XYZ file of C-alpha atoms in Angstrom:
349
model
C -36.623 26.407 32.737
C -33.878 28.275 31.318
C -34.651 31.244 29.186
C -32.963 29.888 26.166
C -34.980 26.643 26.541
C -37.979 28.735 27.231
C -37.039 30.220 23.687
C -37.121 27.143 21.838
C -40.445 26.136 23.247
C -41.903 29.319 22.023
C -40.618 28.602 18.951
C -41.979 25.259 18.582
C -45.316 26.585 19.714
C -45.235 29.284 17.200
C -44.322 26.802 14.166
C -45.993 23.284 15.024
C -49.135 24.220 17.092
C -50.373 28.413 16.732
C -51.058 27.581 12.963
C -53.283 24.585 13.791
C -55.166 25.637 16.554
C -58.675 26.392 14.493
C -58.178 23.232 12.936
C -57.986 21.772 16.683
C -61.201 23.256 17.827
C -62.849 23.034 14.471
C -61.697 19.734 12.575
C -60.736 17.820 15.579
C -57.433 17.904 14.202
C -54.728 16.053 16.529
C -51.616 17.773 16.927
C -49.410 14.893 16.748
C -46.166 16.670 15.502
C -46.020 19.064 17.817
C -46.143 16.343 20.867
C -43.449 14.564 19.020
C -41.249 17.616 18.371
C -41.228 18.534 21.962
C -40.042 15.008 22.584
C -37.292 15.434 20.020
C -36.341 18.444 21.681
C -35.533 17.296 24.473
C -38.386 18.708 26.800
C -39.866 15.188 28.468
C -36.635 14.307 29.278
C -35.376 13.596 32.970
C -31.965 13.446 32.609
C -29.683 14.768 34.937
C -32.888 16.396 36.843
C -34.567 15.831 40.190
C -38.275 14.906 40.360
C -39.154 18.653 41.118
C -37.134 19.654 38.548
C -38.609 17.749 35.449
C -42.281 18.417 37.179
C -41.675 22.012 37.342
C -40.114 22.172 33.819
C -42.844 20.280 32.571
C -45.269 22.428 34.097
C -44.314 25.254 31.988
C -44.623 23.293 28.975
C -47.979 22.612 30.014
C -49.072 25.942 30.809
C -47.315 27.581 27.634
C -49.236 24.955 25.268
C -52.488 25.985 27.027
C -52.216 29.553 26.321
C -52.628 28.683 22.967
C -54.752 25.600 22.569
C -55.816 23.862 25.804
C -56.934 20.589 23.905
C -53.383 19.938 22.832
C -51.888 20.903 26.341
C -54.258 18.166 27.484
C -52.717 15.654 25.345
C -49.079 17.102 26.330
C -50.475 16.372 30.066
C -51.597 12.610 29.106
C -48.272 12.025 27.917
C -46.938 13.167 30.982
C -49.471 11.032 33.316
C -48.072 8.100 31.223
C -44.634 9.465 31.893
C -45.092 9.148 35.639
C -45.974 5.701 35.533
C -43.141 4.341 33.677
C -40.526 6.324 35.373
C -42.370 5.329 38.623
C -42.784 1.844 38.410
C -40.941 -0.796 39.827
C -40.748 -2.864 37.066
C -37.260 -2.117 35.451
C -37.204 -4.024 32.370
C -40.726 -2.389 31.478
C -38.946 0.910 32.484
C -35.835 0.176 30.493
C -38.286 -0.553 27.521
C -40.525 2.355 27.484
C -39.073 5.255 29.306
C -36.248 6.543 26.736
C -39.154 6.315 23.665
C -41.311 8.141 25.482
C -39.079 11.012 26.667
C -37.832 11.377 23.240
C -41.320 11.601 21.615
C -41.066 8.441 19.922
C -43.616 6.634 21.731
C -46.856 8.560 22.546
C -49.020 7.893 25.393
C -52.199 8.539 27.415
C -53.836 7.921 30.598
C -56.708 5.615 31.250
C -56.951 6.731 34.735
C -60.093 8.755 34.713
C -62.467 5.603 36.057
C -59.691 4.300 38.278
C -59.552 7.527 40.011
C -63.248 8.219 40.389
C -63.367 4.483 41.564
C -61.092 4.648 44.592
C -63.283 8.089 45.611
C -66.062 5.726 45.689
C -67.734 7.518 43.016
C -67.843 4.497 40.134
C -67.623 0.713 39.543
C -64.472 -0.332 37.988
C -64.629 -0.913 34.176
C -61.987 -3.288 33.837
C -61.673 -6.773 35.248
C -58.724 -9.208 34.943
C -58.430 -13.022 34.957
C -54.926 -14.142 35.869
C -53.336 -16.691 32.660
C -50.131 -18.401 32.017
C -47.597 -14.857 31.617
C -50.065 -12.241 32.464
C -53.650 -11.477 32.442
C -56.612 -11.221 30.392
C -58.710 -7.902 30.416
C -62.349 -7.591 29.630
C -64.556 -4.255 29.746
C -64.840 -0.621 28.114
C -63.150 2.297 29.131
C -65.538 5.014 27.804
C -62.882 7.990 27.300
C -58.787 7.301 26.789
C -57.319 10.561 25.474
C -54.282 11.128 23.403
C -54.533 7.496 21.486
C -53.475 6.876 17.882
C -52.483 2.973 16.553
C -49.063 3.202 17.584
C -49.308 5.014 20.922
C -49.900 3.247 24.322
C -52.045 4.131 27.487
C -52.043 3.122 31.004
C -55.087 1.748 32.910
C -55.937 -0.199 36.156
C -57.953 -3.803 35.963
C -59.543 -5.436 39.090
C -58.692 -9.346 39.573
C -61.296 -8.912 42.284
C -62.887 -6.435 44.990
C -59.391 -6.334 46.680
C -57.284 -6.820 44.309
C -55.897 -4.613 41.503
C -53.332 -4.273 38.849
C -52.034 -1.717 36.722
C -50.637 -1.635 33.136
C -50.092 -0.196 30.342
C -50.700 -1.370 26.789
C -49.976 -0.372 23.141
C -53.012 0.311 21.028
C -52.432 -1.917 18.428
C -52.800 -4.851 20.700
C -55.048 -8.566 19.828
C -58.450 -7.784 21.079
C -58.352 -4.523 22.271
C -60.533 -1.964 19.810
C -60.749 1.642 19.286
C -63.893 3.735 18.572
C -63.178 7.688 17.878
C -65.028 10.392 20.027
C -65.319 13.627 18.445
C -68.852 14.633 19.738
C -67.999 16.715 22.676
C -68.812 20.361 23.330
C -64.819 20.937 22.875
C -61.818 19.367 23.377
C -62.641 16.910 20.078
C -58.666 17.465 18.824
C -57.548 15.469 21.817
C -57.680 11.922 20.002
C -59.961 10.652 22.541
C -61.604 7.164 22.014
C -63.448 4.576 23.764
C -61.688 1.494 24.410
C -63.118 -1.900 24.374
C -61.219 -5.057 25.741
C -62.226 -8.211 25.038
C -59.948 -10.905 26.751
C -56.715 -8.929 25.949
C -53.868 -10.620 27.188
C -51.378 -8.551 28.885
C -48.126 -9.964 29.812
C -46.701 -9.689 33.296
C -43.735 -7.126 31.292
C -46.455 -4.572 30.775
C -47.549 -4.951 34.610
C -46.778 -1.612 36.110
C -47.991 -2.790 39.457
C -49.586 -5.663 41.364
C -51.042 -3.269 43.704
C -52.458 -0.575 41.672
C -54.175 1.652 44.843
C -50.388 1.764 46.500
C -49.174 2.521 43.000
C -51.630 5.548 42.405
C -51.239 6.750 45.560
C -47.628 7.273 45.006
C -48.029 8.476 41.145
C -51.238 10.530 41.917
C -49.202 14.040 43.418
C -47.270 14.257 39.958
C -50.487 13.483 38.156
C -52.541 16.340 39.847
C -49.476 18.806 39.674
C -49.481 18.277 35.864
C -53.168 19.381 35.699
C -52.921 22.482 37.146
C -51.174 24.503 34.558
C -53.812 23.560 32.070
C -56.466 25.684 33.787
C -53.174 28.546 35.102
C -52.764 28.734 30.905
C -56.543 29.141 29.480
C -56.751 32.222 32.465
C -53.607 34.028 31.534
C -54.879 33.482 27.725
C -58.168 34.806 28.755
C -56.620 37.902 30.584
C -54.902 38.655 27.598
C -57.209 38.801 25.494
C -59.483 41.190 27.872
C -56.398 43.658 28.192
C -56.969 43.760 24.126
C -60.404 44.892 24.033
C -60.376 47.077 27.085
C -60.673 50.193 25.123
C -63.597 49.211 22.879
C -67.102 50.982 23.026
C -65.364 53.857 25.106
C -64.063 51.785 27.672
C -67.124 50.401 28.740
C -65.744 47.250 30.181
C -64.539 49.320 32.974
C -68.027 48.713 34.625
C -67.865 45.042 34.219
C -67.118 42.857 37.889
C -63.917 40.694 36.801
C -61.395 43.124 35.320
C -57.565 41.776 34.654
C -55.793 42.969 37.764
C -58.387 40.717 40.140
C -57.784 37.777 37.863
C -53.854 38.617 37.804
C -53.950 38.437 41.615
C -55.461 35.315 41.953
C -53.169 33.836 39.553
C -50.091 34.845 41.537
C -51.685 33.538 44.568
C -52.174 30.389 43.109
C -48.315 30.295 42.002
C -47.235 31.482 45.400
C -49.381 28.181 46.655
C -47.218 26.197 44.236
C -43.848 27.573 45.217
C -44.476 26.330 49.174
C -45.830 23.062 47.754
C -42.831 22.533 45.836
C -40.534 23.876 48.259
C -41.527 21.098 51.151
C -39.641 17.379 51.031
C -42.553 15.841 49.394
C -45.710 16.828 47.379
C -48.637 16.708 49.408
C -51.870 15.464 47.850
C -54.168 17.266 49.241
C -52.443 20.596 48.878
C -52.336 19.676 45.336
C -56.128 19.037 45.174
C -56.660 22.210 46.678
C -54.950 24.435 44.637
C -56.085 22.409 41.439
C -59.740 23.234 43.007
C -58.993 26.777 43.243
C -57.302 26.880 39.963
C -60.936 25.085 38.143
C -62.716 27.835 40.117
C -60.515 30.605 38.845
C -60.691 29.387 35.030
C -64.234 29.173 34.866
C -64.135 32.747 36.119
C -61.624 34.246 33.711
C -63.219 32.431 30.521
C -66.859 33.998 31.534
C -65.242 37.094 32.407
C -63.483 37.021 28.803
C -66.688 36.688 26.896
C -68.470 39.281 28.491
C -65.350 41.815 28.118
C -65.385 40.267 23.975
C -69.386 41.091 23.701
C -70.449 39.705 20.089
C -67.188 38.789 19.008
C -66.646 36.492 21.516
C -70.239 34.637 20.641
C -68.857 33.639 16.904
C -68.398 29.841 17.384
C -64.712 29.465 16.141
C -63.592 32.410 18.192
C -60.676 32.713 20.907
C -63.261 33.114 23.815
C -65.693 30.708 22.950
C -62.824 28.494 22.302
C -61.582 29.170 25.970
C -64.954 29.220 27.242
C -65.521 25.482 26.304
C -62.108 24.484 27.023
C -62.397 25.832 30.823
C -65.751 23.906 31.090
C -63.434 20.753 30.334
C -61.066 21.502 32.748
C -63.657 21.773 35.580
C -64.491 18.484 34.634
C -61.099 16.824 34.037
C -60.799 14.212 37.075
C -60.824 14.567 39.399
C -63.839 16.983 38.617
C -64.694 19.628 40.604
C -67.156 17.641 42.427
C -64.964 15.025 43.150
C -62.402 17.392 44.708
C -64.716 19.025 46.506
C -66.331 15.750 47.965
C -62.794 14.863 48.798
C -61.505 18.053 50.432
C -64.924 19.158 51.875
C -67.152 16.280 52.110
């Protein structure tokens, strides 16, 4: 991303996000205008870019947003995940219908792949079933949590026809038979526009089917899907480091005796960034390499947010303090599918 574009991004963050961060955290405010502004200013555009170029640029958007508010950065990630589905579908009609509006932020979208990712890892049963019918499929079942949704938003999902066949589709939230119930009872990240989605014989026309081979399609898109998550943790980690540096001289410099110091955390961030550079220098993105970096980032984020709490002391223990917000964001990131335990099982099981 050029210096000029980075400056534009920072301006949007300053004007459209920073004034609302506390409201996002304490009142479950959804920063929809911020997301739409990013699209309007071309930050989701893949035009005249290689796949690696637009992924790297969009990772910067996620990281810079996460430094200020990881809840909203998570919403950005949800939209980028949905963009990844549409960018990679072989259904040209669907791509032509949705991609321009998604990249311009005219349509926002979420990702319903938490359950399918766990299903393919052998951790859960698939929650949605699909019955072939004339012109498409009827879908039934419940997805407990899908984020970055709204009345005019879309989201991706996977449904099983039988044990061996699954389809992946994308659907608008206002479709007949689809009911959304907002969820705002989480420890944090309540401003992520998260809903339980109940399908009752919802008709999905063939035009909304991303792939008839969901497993193969997910294997194709999951490297980008996962890569976009890594800057969520890096952004929170870097914000935690900055918060530690601000308070380093308080109480006569007593913080110097704590085990985790900014320099230690910075070294680990640099190590992760070098690993990402190596990954992107190859011919294609390797899923297991990315998964290993996501796992390392998850543990580093937990370490950084806890260190920030200790360095900030009683000031961090206030419920709506930035340090306590980042602590909750860190635990959310650790449990974002694929979770730490999912990654550990996959890489070390």
